[in-house]
């Protein structure tokens, strides 16, 4: 008689539930980049050639406010930084769940931020084309790189969400205090003009090279501080969307309520601290953030809740390579290609149709370039 032993099965190790990819995030990023890569030119040309009332209204909204104030076009840049924040709990959060060390992830975050700063310098100045005194070091990419980098480092090392909210409020209030209380030689404290603001003064003192507006740079040093809050606001939204304990409806509700609250607080703050993109004021952070939250909630509801996705492909192709197409404007002559391919056909039409058609052709060439890269699975990841 022999005995047999039955092996006791090892207990299954609990694995984190797979996180659903947010198609709405990719689509909204592409929608945002669409206006930068030429979508706004279509509206401007339509307004100029037709005089249609809706086109004139949209064309006006697709210009920046001169100083104080807010237009739709002022939201495009902060929306991009906000969306980088939204993706953070998915990218870094999933890596933390898998056991990656914070220091390893922090190194990647810092390297990415510095690469974007470098790409911004190249975008502004080319490669070795100008002496340092004539170079512009502030850039859209640098603002995204540094604002996103510091927001992500806060996400990595401050795990308590209430503390993150406290940091968010502290930065916005601290920035307000700096601009109102710190005197600028020749202007005193609380001057929020281009010439007399603390933001421009710090840029003139410490920014190397030239400033975009000679005495002020809209992507300068001090205004990077509140830009961190734009990235943090995206992280707050991404954290809510990634949280498995909330239903889709509750997530949508949080986004909408957060958006409305930010808009209300931002415009209330505007009474004493004007909404101003050039200074990236605290009130601007809230107003731009409010609209960003509402746009994300709309895309999330349509795409991820209602599952209406077919229309998103056009924007996803753009969103998957948004930084690449931004940089490509400097090295590829899309306008020449569009003229070469379509000018012969457009020649047979009236001048207004030629102008509109030429702008659409320019946009189409860019999109087809991105589509080719999409089909080949070529994506620029920074």
PDB file of C-alpha atoms in Angstrom, residues 4-225:
ATOM      1  CA  UNK A   4       0.029   9.746  -2.480  1.00  0.00           C
ATOM      2  CA  UNK A   5       0.312  13.402  -1.688  1.00  0.00           C
ATOM      3  CA  UNK A   6      -1.792  16.050  -3.332  1.00  0.00           C
ATOM      4  CA  UNK A   7      -0.003  19.380  -3.795  1.00  0.00           C
ATOM      5  CA  UNK A   8      -1.803  22.279  -2.220  1.00  0.00           C
ATOM      6  CA  UNK A   9      -2.275  25.005  -4.837  1.00  0.00           C
ATOM      7  CA  UNK A  10      -0.472  28.256  -4.237  1.00  0.00           C
ATOM      8  CA  UNK A  11      -2.843  31.092  -3.322  1.00  0.00           C
ATOM      9  CA  UNK A  12      -3.365  33.418  -6.258  1.00  0.00           C
ATOM     10  CA  UNK A  13      -1.614  36.721  -5.940  1.00  0.00           C
ATOM     11  CA  UNK A  14      -4.092  39.565  -6.234  1.00  0.00           C
ATOM     12  CA  UNK A  15      -3.463  41.611  -9.344  1.00  0.00           C
ATOM     13  CA  UNK A  16      -4.697  45.140  -9.826  1.00  0.00           C
ATOM     14  CA  UNK A  17      -7.701  45.312 -12.115  1.00  0.00           C
ATOM     15  CA  UNK A  18      -6.754  46.389 -15.629  1.00  0.00           C
ATOM     16  CA  UNK A  19      -7.405  50.072 -16.198  1.00  0.00           C
ATOM     17  CA  UNK A  20      -9.502  50.950 -19.226  1.00  0.00           C
ATOM     18  CA  UNK A  21      -7.712  53.258 -21.650  1.00  0.00           C
ATOM     19  CA  UNK A  22      -9.358  56.644 -21.915  1.00  0.00           C
ATOM     20  CA  UNK A  23     -10.109  57.119 -25.592  1.00  0.00           C
ATOM     21  CA  UNK A  24     -11.616  60.482 -24.696  1.00  0.00           C
ATOM     22  CA  UNK A  25      -8.188  61.660 -23.505  1.00  0.00           C
ATOM     23  CA  UNK A  26      -6.532  60.833 -26.844  1.00  0.00           C
ATOM     24  CA  UNK A  27      -9.399  62.383 -28.797  1.00  0.00           C
ATOM     25  CA  UNK A  28      -9.437  65.597 -26.759  1.00  0.00           C
ATOM     26  CA  UNK A  29      -5.666  65.942 -27.106  1.00  0.00           C
ATOM     27  CA  UNK A  30      -6.078  65.617 -30.872  1.00  0.00           C
ATOM     28  CA  UNK A  31      -8.975  68.105 -30.873  1.00  0.00           C
ATOM     29  CA  UNK A  32      -6.776  70.568 -28.982  1.00  0.00           C
ATOM     30  CA  UNK A  33      -3.851  70.106 -31.367  1.00  0.00           C
ATOM     31  CA  UNK A  34      -6.156  70.418 -34.401  1.00  0.00           C
ATOM     32  CA  UNK A  35      -6.550  74.137 -33.744  1.00  0.00           C
ATOM     33  CA  UNK A  36      -2.806  74.637 -33.320  1.00  0.00           C
ATOM     34  CA  UNK A  37      -1.876  72.777 -36.513  1.00  0.00           C
ATOM     35  CA  UNK A  38      -4.141  74.879 -38.731  1.00  0.00           C
ATOM     36  CA  UNK A  39      -7.775  74.506 -37.731  1.00  0.00           C
ATOM     37  CA  UNK A  40      -7.973  78.131 -36.610  1.00  0.00           C
ATOM     38  CA  UNK A  41      -6.761  79.296 -40.038  1.00  0.00           C
ATOM     39  CA  UNK A  42      -9.781  77.643 -41.682  1.00  0.00           C
ATOM     40  CA  UNK A  43     -12.105  79.716 -39.495  1.00  0.00           C
ATOM     41  CA  UNK A  44     -10.167  82.945 -40.070  1.00  0.00           C
ATOM     42  CA  UNK A  45     -10.212  82.476 -43.837  1.00  0.00           C
ATOM     43  CA  UNK A  46     -13.932  81.641 -43.798  1.00  0.00           C
ATOM     44  CA  UNK A  47     -14.637  84.783 -41.768  1.00  0.00           C
ATOM     45  CA  UNK A  48     -12.569  86.905 -44.146  1.00  0.00           C
ATOM     46  CA  UNK A  49     -14.022  85.515 -47.379  1.00  0.00           C
ATOM     47  CA  UNK A  50     -17.677  85.013 -46.419  1.00  0.00           C
ATOM     48  CA  UNK A  51     -18.444  87.480 -43.629  1.00  0.00           C
ATOM     49  CA  UNK A  52     -20.727  84.861 -42.053  1.00  0.00           C
ATOM     50  CA  UNK A  53     -21.720  85.927 -38.543  1.00  0.00           C
ATOM     51  CA  UNK A  54     -20.874  82.598 -36.897  1.00  0.00           C
ATOM     52  CA  UNK A  55     -17.450  82.564 -38.584  1.00  0.00           C
ATOM     53  CA  UNK A  56     -16.724  86.107 -37.421  1.00  0.00           C
ATOM     54  CA  UNK A  57     -17.645  85.205 -33.833  1.00  0.00           C
ATOM     55  CA  UNK A  58     -15.500  82.059 -33.935  1.00  0.00           C
ATOM     56  CA  UNK A  59     -12.596  83.921 -35.563  1.00  0.00           C
ATOM     57  CA  UNK A  60     -12.683  86.467 -32.752  1.00  0.00           C
ATOM     58  CA  UNK A  61     -12.641  83.659 -30.179  1.00  0.00           C
ATOM     59  CA  UNK A  62      -9.679  82.098 -31.979  1.00  0.00           C
ATOM     60  CA  UNK A  63      -7.427  85.023 -31.102  1.00  0.00           C
ATOM     61  CA  UNK A  64      -5.697  85.728 -27.796  1.00  0.00           C
ATOM     62  CA  UNK A  65      -6.909  88.393 -25.398  1.00  0.00           C
ATOM     63  CA  UNK A  66      -4.515  91.343 -25.648  1.00  0.00           C
ATOM     64  CA  UNK A  67      -3.779  91.382 -21.901  1.00  0.00           C
ATOM     65  CA  UNK A  68      -6.519  90.840 -19.333  1.00  0.00           C
ATOM     66  CA  UNK A  69      -9.522  88.716 -20.305  1.00  0.00           C
ATOM     67  CA  UNK A  70     -10.182  85.297 -21.763  1.00  0.00           C
ATOM     68  CA  UNK A  71     -11.054  83.868 -25.173  1.00  0.00           C
ATOM     69  CA  UNK A  72     -11.398  80.292 -26.372  1.00  0.00           C
ATOM     70  CA  UNK A  73      -7.932  80.395 -27.963  1.00  0.00           C
ATOM     71  CA  UNK A  74      -6.424  81.167 -24.546  1.00  0.00           C
ATOM     72  CA  UNK A  75      -7.528  77.710 -23.397  1.00  0.00           C
ATOM     73  CA  UNK A  76      -5.671  75.698 -26.045  1.00  0.00           C
ATOM     74  CA  UNK A  77      -2.229  75.871 -24.435  1.00  0.00           C
ATOM     75  CA  UNK A  78      -3.296  75.209 -20.803  1.00  0.00           C
ATOM     76  CA  UNK A  79      -5.609  72.413 -22.002  1.00  0.00           C
ATOM     77  CA  UNK A  80      -2.565  70.582 -23.384  1.00  0.00           C
ATOM     78  CA  UNK A  81      -0.774  70.860 -20.029  1.00  0.00           C
ATOM     79  CA  UNK A  82      -3.977  69.867 -18.215  1.00  0.00           C
ATOM     80  CA  UNK A  83      -4.263  66.709 -20.360  1.00  0.00           C
ATOM     81  CA  UNK A  84      -0.659  65.798 -19.571  1.00  0.00           C
ATOM     82  CA  UNK A  85      -1.787  65.895 -15.949  1.00  0.00           C
ATOM     83  CA  UNK A  86      -4.841  63.717 -16.653  1.00  0.00           C
ATOM     84  CA  UNK A  87      -2.629  60.997 -18.130  1.00  0.00           C
ATOM     85  CA  UNK A  88      -0.306  60.987 -15.099  1.00  0.00           C
ATOM     86  CA  UNK A  89      -2.360  58.688 -12.788  1.00  0.00           C
ATOM     87  CA  UNK A  90      -2.613  56.236 -15.698  1.00  0.00           C
ATOM     88  CA  UNK A  91       1.057  56.291 -16.707  1.00  0.00           C
ATOM     89  CA  UNK A  92       2.825  56.797 -13.371  1.00  0.00           C
ATOM     90  CA  UNK A  93       0.042  55.320 -11.231  1.00  0.00           C
ATOM     91  CA  UNK A  94       0.111  52.009 -13.095  1.00  0.00           C
ATOM     92  CA  UNK A  95       3.913  51.858 -12.767  1.00  0.00           C
ATOM     93  CA  UNK A  96       3.667  52.466  -9.032  1.00  0.00           C
ATOM     94  CA  UNK A  97       1.063  49.697  -8.768  1.00  0.00           C
ATOM     95  CA  UNK A  98       3.525  47.323 -10.451  1.00  0.00           C
ATOM     96  CA  UNK A  99       6.177  48.126  -7.879  1.00  0.00           C
ATOM     97  CA  UNK A 100       8.425  50.570  -9.736  1.00  0.00           C
ATOM     98  CA  UNK A 101      10.393  52.776  -7.371  1.00  0.00           C
ATOM     99  CA  UNK A 102       9.507  56.435  -7.042  1.00  0.00           C
ATOM    100  CA  UNK A 103      13.122  57.472  -7.591  1.00  0.00           C
ATOM    101  CA  UNK A 104      13.270  55.579 -10.892  1.00  0.00           C
ATOM    102  CA  UNK A 105      10.034  57.186 -12.079  1.00  0.00           C
ATOM    103  CA  UNK A 106      11.172  60.617 -10.849  1.00  0.00           C
ATOM    104  CA  UNK A 107      14.328  60.363 -12.965  1.00  0.00           C
ATOM    105  CA  UNK A 108      12.201  59.646 -16.040  1.00  0.00           C
ATOM    106  CA  UNK A 109       9.895  62.557 -15.235  1.00  0.00           C
ATOM    107  CA  UNK A 110      12.818  64.967 -14.821  1.00  0.00           C
ATOM    108  CA  UNK A 111      14.545  63.769 -18.002  1.00  0.00           C
ATOM    109  CA  UNK A 112      11.287  64.164 -19.960  1.00  0.00           C
ATOM    110  CA  UNK A 113      10.800  67.684 -18.617  1.00  0.00           C
ATOM    111  CA  UNK A 114      14.330  68.732 -19.541  1.00  0.00           C
ATOM    112  CA  UNK A 115      14.036  67.187 -23.024  1.00  0.00           C
ATOM    113  CA  UNK A 116      10.913  69.273 -23.649  1.00  0.00           C
ATOM    114  CA  UNK A 117      12.796  72.395 -22.519  1.00  0.00           C
ATOM    115  CA  UNK A 118      15.592  71.535 -24.973  1.00  0.00           C
ATOM    116  CA  UNK A 119      13.132  70.854 -27.804  1.00  0.00           C
ATOM    117  CA  UNK A 120      11.485  74.206 -27.089  1.00  0.00           C
ATOM    118  CA  UNK A 121      14.839  75.989 -27.396  1.00  0.00           C
ATOM    119  CA  UNK A 122      15.512  74.234 -30.715  1.00  0.00           C
ATOM    120  CA  UNK A 123      11.982  75.032 -31.920  1.00  0.00           C
ATOM    121  CA  UNK A 124      12.487  78.734 -31.189  1.00  0.00           C
ATOM    122  CA  UNK A 125      16.043  79.125 -32.415  1.00  0.00           C
ATOM    123  CA  UNK A 126      17.032  76.246 -34.694  1.00  0.00           C
ATOM    124  CA  UNK A 127      20.294  74.357 -34.237  1.00  0.00           C
ATOM    125  CA  UNK A 128      23.294  76.601 -33.510  1.00  0.00           C
ATOM    126  CA  UNK A 129      21.828  79.386 -35.674  1.00  0.00           C
ATOM    127  CA  UNK A 130      21.992  82.237 -33.153  1.00  0.00           C
ATOM    128  CA  UNK A 131      24.308  83.489 -30.419  1.00  0.00           C
ATOM    129  CA  UNK A 132      22.996  82.982 -26.887  1.00  0.00           C
ATOM    130  CA  UNK A 133      22.171  86.684 -26.490  1.00  0.00           C
ATOM    131  CA  UNK A 134      19.692  86.443 -29.388  1.00  0.00           C
ATOM    132  CA  UNK A 135      18.125  83.108 -28.416  1.00  0.00           C
ATOM    133  CA  UNK A 136      14.723  82.788 -26.774  1.00  0.00           C
ATOM    134  CA  UNK A 137      14.763  80.198 -23.994  1.00  0.00           C
ATOM    135  CA  UNK A 138      11.121  80.366 -22.887  1.00  0.00           C
ATOM    136  CA  UNK A 139       8.713  78.280 -24.953  1.00  0.00           C
ATOM    137  CA  UNK A 140       5.392  76.456 -25.002  1.00  0.00           C
ATOM    138  CA  UNK A 141       7.230  73.122 -24.767  1.00  0.00           C
ATOM    139  CA  UNK A 142       9.296  74.361 -21.818  1.00  0.00           C
ATOM    140  CA  UNK A 143       6.140  75.460 -19.997  1.00  0.00           C
ATOM    141  CA  UNK A 144       4.580  72.034 -20.599  1.00  0.00           C
ATOM    142  CA  UNK A 145       7.818  70.286 -19.654  1.00  0.00           C
ATOM    143  CA  UNK A 146       8.486  72.167 -16.411  1.00  0.00           C
ATOM    144  CA  UNK A 147       4.864  72.604 -15.300  1.00  0.00           C
ATOM    145  CA  UNK A 148       4.130  68.941 -15.984  1.00  0.00           C
ATOM    146  CA  UNK A 149       7.399  67.779 -14.408  1.00  0.00           C
ATOM    147  CA  UNK A 150       6.828  69.493 -11.065  1.00  0.00           C
ATOM    148  CA  UNK A 151       3.157  68.436 -10.994  1.00  0.00           C
ATOM    149  CA  UNK A 152       4.195  64.814 -11.606  1.00  0.00           C
ATOM    150  CA  UNK A 153       6.875  64.964  -8.907  1.00  0.00           C
ATOM    151  CA  UNK A 154       4.214  66.179  -6.466  1.00  0.00           C
ATOM    152  CA  UNK A 155       2.039  63.234  -7.574  1.00  0.00           C
ATOM    153  CA  UNK A 156       4.904  60.782  -7.013  1.00  0.00           C
ATOM    154  CA  UNK A 157       6.030  61.974  -3.598  1.00  0.00           C
ATOM    155  CA  UNK A 158       2.858  63.409  -2.061  1.00  0.00           C
ATOM    156  CA  UNK A 159       0.549  60.414  -1.881  1.00  0.00           C
ATOM    157  CA  UNK A 160      -2.128  62.047   0.266  1.00  0.00           C
ATOM    158  CA  UNK A 161      -4.648  63.667  -2.066  1.00  0.00           C
ATOM    159  CA  UNK A 162      -5.760  66.274   0.464  1.00  0.00           C
ATOM    160  CA  UNK A 163      -2.162  67.415   0.800  1.00  0.00           C
ATOM    161  CA  UNK A 164      -1.957  67.776  -2.995  1.00  0.00           C
ATOM    162  CA  UNK A 165      -5.053  69.965  -2.926  1.00  0.00           C
ATOM    163  CA  UNK A 166      -3.401  72.013  -0.184  1.00  0.00           C
ATOM    164  CA  UNK A 167      -0.279  72.470  -2.337  1.00  0.00           C
ATOM    165  CA  UNK A 168      -2.506  73.483  -5.276  1.00  0.00           C
ATOM    166  CA  UNK A 169      -4.266  76.155  -3.207  1.00  0.00           C
ATOM    167  CA  UNK A 170      -1.010  77.262  -1.581  1.00  0.00           C
ATOM    168  CA  UNK A 171       0.723  77.862  -4.921  1.00  0.00           C
ATOM    169  CA  UNK A 172      -2.208  79.871  -6.311  1.00  0.00           C
ATOM    170  CA  UNK A 173      -2.524  81.996  -3.169  1.00  0.00           C
ATOM    171  CA  UNK A 174       1.254  82.389  -2.850  1.00  0.00           C
ATOM    172  CA  UNK A 175       1.576  83.541  -6.460  1.00  0.00           C
ATOM    173  CA  UNK A 176      -1.188  86.094  -5.897  1.00  0.00           C
ATOM    174  CA  UNK A 177       0.632  87.365  -2.806  1.00  0.00           C
ATOM    175  CA  UNK A 178       3.948  87.637  -4.684  1.00  0.00           C
ATOM    176  CA  UNK A 179       2.470  89.683  -7.527  1.00  0.00           C
ATOM    177  CA  UNK A 180       0.518  91.982  -5.215  1.00  0.00           C
ATOM    178  CA  UNK A 181       2.976  92.475  -2.344  1.00  0.00           C
ATOM    179  CA  UNK A 182       6.509  92.337  -3.768  1.00  0.00           C
ATOM    180  CA  UNK A 183       7.529  95.779  -5.089  1.00  0.00           C
ATOM    181  CA  UNK A 184       9.128  96.242  -8.512  1.00  0.00           C
ATOM    182  CA  UNK A 185      11.678  99.077  -8.811  1.00  0.00           C
ATOM    183  CA  UNK A 186      10.037 102.057 -10.472  1.00  0.00           C
ATOM    184  CA  UNK A 187       6.521 100.585 -10.274  1.00  0.00           C
ATOM    185  CA  UNK A 188       5.928  99.521  -6.681  1.00  0.00           C
ATOM    186  CA  UNK A 189       3.865  96.528  -5.548  1.00  0.00           C
ATOM    187  CA  UNK A 190       0.708  95.205  -7.165  1.00  0.00           C
ATOM    188  CA  UNK A 191       1.349  96.535 -10.686  1.00  0.00           C
ATOM    189  CA  UNK A 192       0.015  93.959 -13.162  1.00  0.00           C
ATOM    190  CA  UNK A 193       0.984  95.708 -16.392  1.00  0.00           C
ATOM    191  CA  UNK A 194       3.467  94.171 -18.815  1.00  0.00           C
ATOM    192  CA  UNK A 195       6.092  96.744 -17.870  1.00  0.00           C
ATOM    193  CA  UNK A 196       5.529  96.829 -14.129  1.00  0.00           C
ATOM    194  CA  UNK A 197       4.613  93.279 -13.094  1.00  0.00           C
ATOM    195  CA  UNK A 198       6.906  91.171 -10.941  1.00  0.00           C
ATOM    196  CA  UNK A 199       6.693  88.466 -13.638  1.00  0.00           C
ATOM    197  CA  UNK A 200       8.306  90.667 -16.287  1.00  0.00           C
ATOM    198  CA  UNK A 201      10.832  92.027 -13.793  1.00  0.00           C
ATOM    199  CA  UNK A 202      12.015  88.516 -12.854  1.00  0.00           C
ATOM    200  CA  UNK A 203      12.241  87.603 -16.552  1.00  0.00           C
ATOM    201  CA  UNK A 204      14.366  90.663 -17.284  1.00  0.00           C
ATOM    202  CA  UNK A 205      16.655  89.898 -14.349  1.00  0.00           C
ATOM    203  CA  UNK A 206      17.171  86.178 -14.743  1.00  0.00           C
ATOM    204  CA  UNK A 207      16.043  84.916 -18.171  1.00  0.00           C
ATOM    205  CA  UNK A 208      19.021  84.454 -20.511  1.00  0.00           C
ATOM    206  CA  UNK A 209      18.811  85.557 -24.126  1.00  0.00           C
ATOM    207  CA  UNK A 210      15.902  87.600 -25.436  1.00  0.00           C
ATOM    208  CA  UNK A 211      12.331  87.771 -24.167  1.00  0.00           C
ATOM    209  CA  UNK A 212       9.410  87.102 -26.502  1.00  0.00           C
ATOM    210  CA  UNK A 213       7.917  90.553 -25.891  1.00  0.00           C
ATOM    211  CA  UNK A 214      11.249  92.299 -25.188  1.00  0.00           C
ATOM    212  CA  UNK A 215      10.308  93.284 -21.606  1.00  0.00           C
ATOM    213  CA  UNK A 216       8.239  90.208 -20.804  1.00  0.00           C
ATOM    214  CA  UNK A 217       7.995  86.538 -21.786  1.00  0.00           C
ATOM    215  CA  UNK A 218       4.615  84.769 -21.543  1.00  0.00           C
ATOM    216  CA  UNK A 219       6.498  81.515 -20.909  1.00  0.00           C
ATOM    217  CA  UNK A 220       8.984  83.003 -18.465  1.00  0.00           C
ATOM    218  CA  UNK A 221      10.352  81.843 -15.129  1.00  0.00           C
ATOM    219  CA  UNK A 222       8.020  83.038 -12.378  1.00  0.00           C
ATOM    220  CA  UNK A 223       4.808  82.235 -14.269  1.00  0.00           C
ATOM    221  CA  UNK A 224       5.925  78.591 -14.417  1.00  0.00           C
ATOM    222  CA  UNK A 225       4.870  78.398 -10.758  1.00  0.00           C
TER     223      UNK A 225
END
